[in-house]
Amino acid sequence: MTDVDRGGLLTSIRSAVAAAPNPDAAMTQTVRLLKDGIAAYTWVGIYLLDGDELVLGPFLGKPSPHTRIPLGSGICGAAASERATIVVDDVNADPRYLACSLETRSEIVVPIMEGDEVLGEIDIDSDRPAAFGAADTRLLEQVAALLAESLSEE
Ligand code: SME
């Protein structure tokens, strides 16, 4: 499978989010476009913050055992607590990692922020080691900003 270019993918996601009737639809379509657009994105999901837990929303890939993640736990919890994108090139070398699938080798977690407030996060796993570079961080931080707008309009 060939990747679509990341600029084109961002344009498609921007259109889908703008046309979506509600944030759930915006998130579902975003997950689909990311998963279909980039071959290295093996598992794509969105968690939403509920109190002090991250709750799994739309996702594509194998079902994850981690449907609720406390803020103090996992790479997901760390990204939300630090309010910053975390890229892990080798998940097996990171003691914070909560395993979702034995095949996963690398992961990126990008917070969805409204100002200083964390609304949720985009979580992507790859079966390839060190799959996420600067272009992925840039793309996914822009996508997170689009989702933050959609979620805060509710
Ligand atoms: N790996 C994540 C848990 C979520 S699964 O990857 C879907 C973490 O360490 O927080």
CSV table of C-alpha atoms and ligand atoms in Angstrom, one decimal:
chain,number,residue,atom,x,y,z
A,1,MET,CA,0.0,0.0,0.0
A,2,THR,CA,1.3,3.5,-0.8
A,3,ASP,CA,0.8,6.3,1.5
A,4,VAL,CA,-1.2,9.4,0.6
A,5,ASP,CA,0.8,12.5,1.1
A,6,ARG,CA,0.4,14.1,4.5
A,7,GLY,CA,-0.6,17.5,3.1
A,8,GLY,CA,-3.4,15.9,1.1
A,9,LEU,CA,-4.4,13.8,4.1
A,10,LEU,CA,-4.7,16.9,6.3
A,11,THR,CA,-6.9,18.5,3.6
A,12,SER,CA,-9.2,15.5,3.5
A,13,ILE,CA,-9.4,15.4,7.3
A,14,ARG,CA,-10.2,19.1,7.5
A,15,SER,CA,-13.0,18.7,5.0
A,16,ALA,CA,-14.4,15.6,6.8
A,17,VAL,CA,-14.3,17.3,10.2
A,18,ALA,CA,-16.0,20.5,8.8
A,19,ALA,CA,-18.8,18.4,7.2
A,20,ALA,CA,-19.3,16.0,10.1
A,21,PRO,CA,-22.7,16.5,11.9
A,22,ASN,CA,-21.2,16.0,15.4
A,23,PRO,CA,-17.8,15.4,17.1
A,24,ASP,CA,-18.4,11.6,17.2
A,25,ALA,CA,-18.7,11.6,13.4
A,26,ALA,CA,-15.7,13.9,13.1
A,27,MET,CA,-13.6,11.5,15.2
A,28,THR,CA,-14.8,8.4,13.5
A,29,GLN,CA,-14.0,9.8,10.0
A,30,THR,CA,-10.6,11.1,11.2
A,31,VAL,CA,-9.6,7.7,12.5
A,32,ARG,CA,-10.7,6.1,9.2
A,33,LEU,CA,-8.8,8.6,7.0
A,34,LEU,CA,-5.6,8.2,9.1
A,35,LYS,CA,-5.7,4.4,9.2
A,36,ASP,CA,-6.4,4.2,5.4
A,37,GLY,CA,-4.0,7.0,4.5
A,38,ILE,CA,-0.7,5.7,6.0
A,39,ALA,CA,0.3,2.1,5.9
A,40,ALA,CA,2.5,2.3,9.0
A,41,TYR,CA,-0.5,3.3,11.1
A,42,THR,CA,-1.5,-0.1,12.3
A,43,TRP,CA,-3.8,0.9,15.1
A,44,VAL,CA,-5.5,4.3,15.3
A,45,GLY,CA,-7.7,5.5,18.1
A,46,ILE,CA,-9.0,8.5,20.0
A,47,TYR,CA,-9.3,8.6,23.8
A,48,LEU,CA,-11.4,11.2,25.5
A,49,LEU,CA,-10.7,12.5,29.0
A,50,ASP,CA,-13.4,11.7,31.6
A,51,GLY,CA,-12.5,12.9,35.0
A,52,ASP,CA,-9.0,11.4,35.6
A,53,GLU,CA,-9.4,8.6,33.1
A,54,LEU,CA,-8.9,8.4,29.3
A,55,VAL,CA,-11.8,6.5,27.7
A,56,LEU,CA,-11.4,4.8,24.3
A,57,GLY,CA,-13.7,6.3,21.6
A,58,PRO,CA,-13.5,5.4,17.9
A,59,PHE,CA,-10.6,3.2,16.9
A,60,LEU,CA,-9.5,0.9,14.0
A,61,GLY,CA,-7.2,-2.1,14.5
A,62,LYS,CA,-7.3,-5.0,16.9
A,63,PRO,CA,-9.5,-4.4,20.0
A,64,SER,CA,-7.5,-3.0,22.8
A,65,PRO,CA,-7.7,-4.3,26.4
A,66,HIS,CA,-7.1,-0.7,27.5
A,67,THR,CA,-10.5,1.0,27.1
A,68,ARG,CA,-10.0,3.1,30.2
A,69,ILE,CA,-6.5,4.4,31.1
A,70,PRO,CA,-5.9,6.4,34.4
A,71,LEU,CA,-3.9,9.6,33.8
A,72,GLY,CA,-1.0,8.1,35.8
A,73,SER,CA,-0.7,5.1,33.5
A,74,GLY,CA,0.8,4.2,30.1
A,75,ILE,CA,2.2,6.4,27.4
A,76,CYS,CA,-1.4,7.6,26.9
A,77,GLY,CA,-1.6,8.8,30.5
A,78,ALA,CA,1.9,10.4,30.3
A,79,ALA,CA,1.0,12.5,27.2
A,80,ALA,CA,-2.2,13.7,28.8
A,81,SER,CA,-0.4,14.6,32.1
A,82,GLU,CA,2.5,16.3,30.3
A,83,ARG,CA,0.1,18.0,27.8
A,84,ALA,CA,2.7,17.1,25.1
A,85,THR,CA,3.1,14.8,22.2
A,86,ILE,CA,5.1,11.6,23.0
A,87,VAL,CA,6.8,9.5,20.4
A,88,VAL,CA,8.2,6.2,21.4
A,89,ASP,CA,10.5,4.6,18.8
A,90,ASP,CA,10.7,1.2,20.7
A,91,VAL,CA,7.8,0.5,23.0
A,92,ASN,CA,9.5,-2.5,24.5
A,93,ALA,CA,12.2,-0.3,25.8
A,94,ASP,CA,9.7,2.1,27.5
A,95,PRO,CA,8.6,1.1,31.0
A,96,ARG,CA,5.5,3.2,30.7
A,97,TYR,CA,4.2,1.2,27.8
A,98,LEU,CA,0.9,-0.6,28.2
A,99,ALA,CA,0.8,-3.4,25.6
A,100,CYS,CA,-2.2,-3.5,23.2
A,101,SER,CA,-0.8,-6.0,20.7
A,102,LEU,CA,2.4,-8.0,20.7
A,103,GLU,CA,3.2,-6.8,17.2
A,104,THR,CA,3.4,-3.2,18.2
A,105,ARG,CA,6.9,-1.7,17.9
A,106,SER,CA,6.4,2.1,18.1
A,107,GLU,CA,3.7,4.6,19.2
A,108,ILE,CA,2.8,8.2,19.0
A,109,VAL,CA,0.3,10.0,21.4
A,110,VAL,CA,-0.9,13.5,20.6
A,111,PRO,CA,-3.0,15.4,23.1
A,112,ILE,CA,-6.2,17.1,21.9
A,113,MET,CA,-6.1,20.5,23.7
A,114,GLU,CA,-8.4,23.4,24.1
A,115,GLY,CA,-6.1,26.0,25.6
A,116,ASP,CA,-4.5,24.4,28.6
A,117,GLU,CA,-7.2,21.8,29.0
A,118,VAL,CA,-6.7,18.3,27.7
A,119,LEU,CA,-9.9,17.0,26.0
A,120,GLY,CA,-8.4,13.7,24.8
A,121,GLU,CA,-5.7,12.4,22.5
A,122,ILE,CA,-4.9,10.6,19.3
A,123,ASP,CA,-3.1,7.4,19.8
A,124,ILE,CA,-1.4,5.5,17.0
A,125,ASP,CA,0.6,2.3,17.1
A,126,SER,CA,2.8,0.9,14.4
A,127,ASP,CA,4.1,-2.6,13.8
A,128,ARG,CA,7.2,-0.9,12.5
A,129,PRO,CA,10.0,0.3,14.8
A,130,ALA,CA,10.5,4.1,14.9
A,131,ALA,CA,7.6,4.6,12.5
A,132,PHE,CA,6.8,8.2,13.6
A,133,GLY,CA,8.9,11.2,12.4
A,134,ALA,CA,8.6,14.9,12.5
A,135,ALA,CA,6.1,14.9,9.6
A,136,ASP,CA,3.8,12.6,11.6
A,137,THR,CA,4.0,14.8,14.7
A,138,ARG,CA,3.2,17.9,12.5
A,139,LEU,CA,0.3,16.2,10.8
A,140,LEU,CA,-1.2,14.8,14.0
A,141,GLU,CA,-0.9,18.0,16.0
A,142,GLN,CA,-2.8,19.8,13.2
A,143,VAL,CA,-5.4,17.0,13.2
A,144,ALA,CA,-5.7,17.3,17.0
A,145,ALA,CA,-6.3,21.0,16.7
A,146,LEU,CA,-9.2,20.3,14.2
A,147,LEU,CA,-10.7,17.8,16.6
A,148,ALA,CA,-10.4,20.2,19.5
A,149,GLU,CA,-12.4,22.8,17.6
A,150,SER,CA,-15.1,20.1,16.8
A,151,LEU,CA,-15.2,18.9,20.4
A,152,SER,CA,-15.4,22.4,21.9
A,153,GLU,CA,-18.3,23.4,19.7
A,154,GLU,CA,-20.5,21.0,21.5
B,1,SME,N1,0.0,1.7,24.5
B,1,SME,C1,-0.8,2.6,25.2
B,1,SME,C2,-2.1,1.9,25.6
B,1,SME,C3,-3.2,2.0,24.5
B,1,SME,S1,-3.0,0.8,23.3
B,1,SME,O1,-1.8,1.1,22.6
B,1,SME,C4,-4.3,1.0,22.3
B,1,SME,C5,-0.1,3.2,26.4
B,1,SME,O2,1.0,2.7,26.7
B,1,SME,O3,-0.7,4.1,27.1
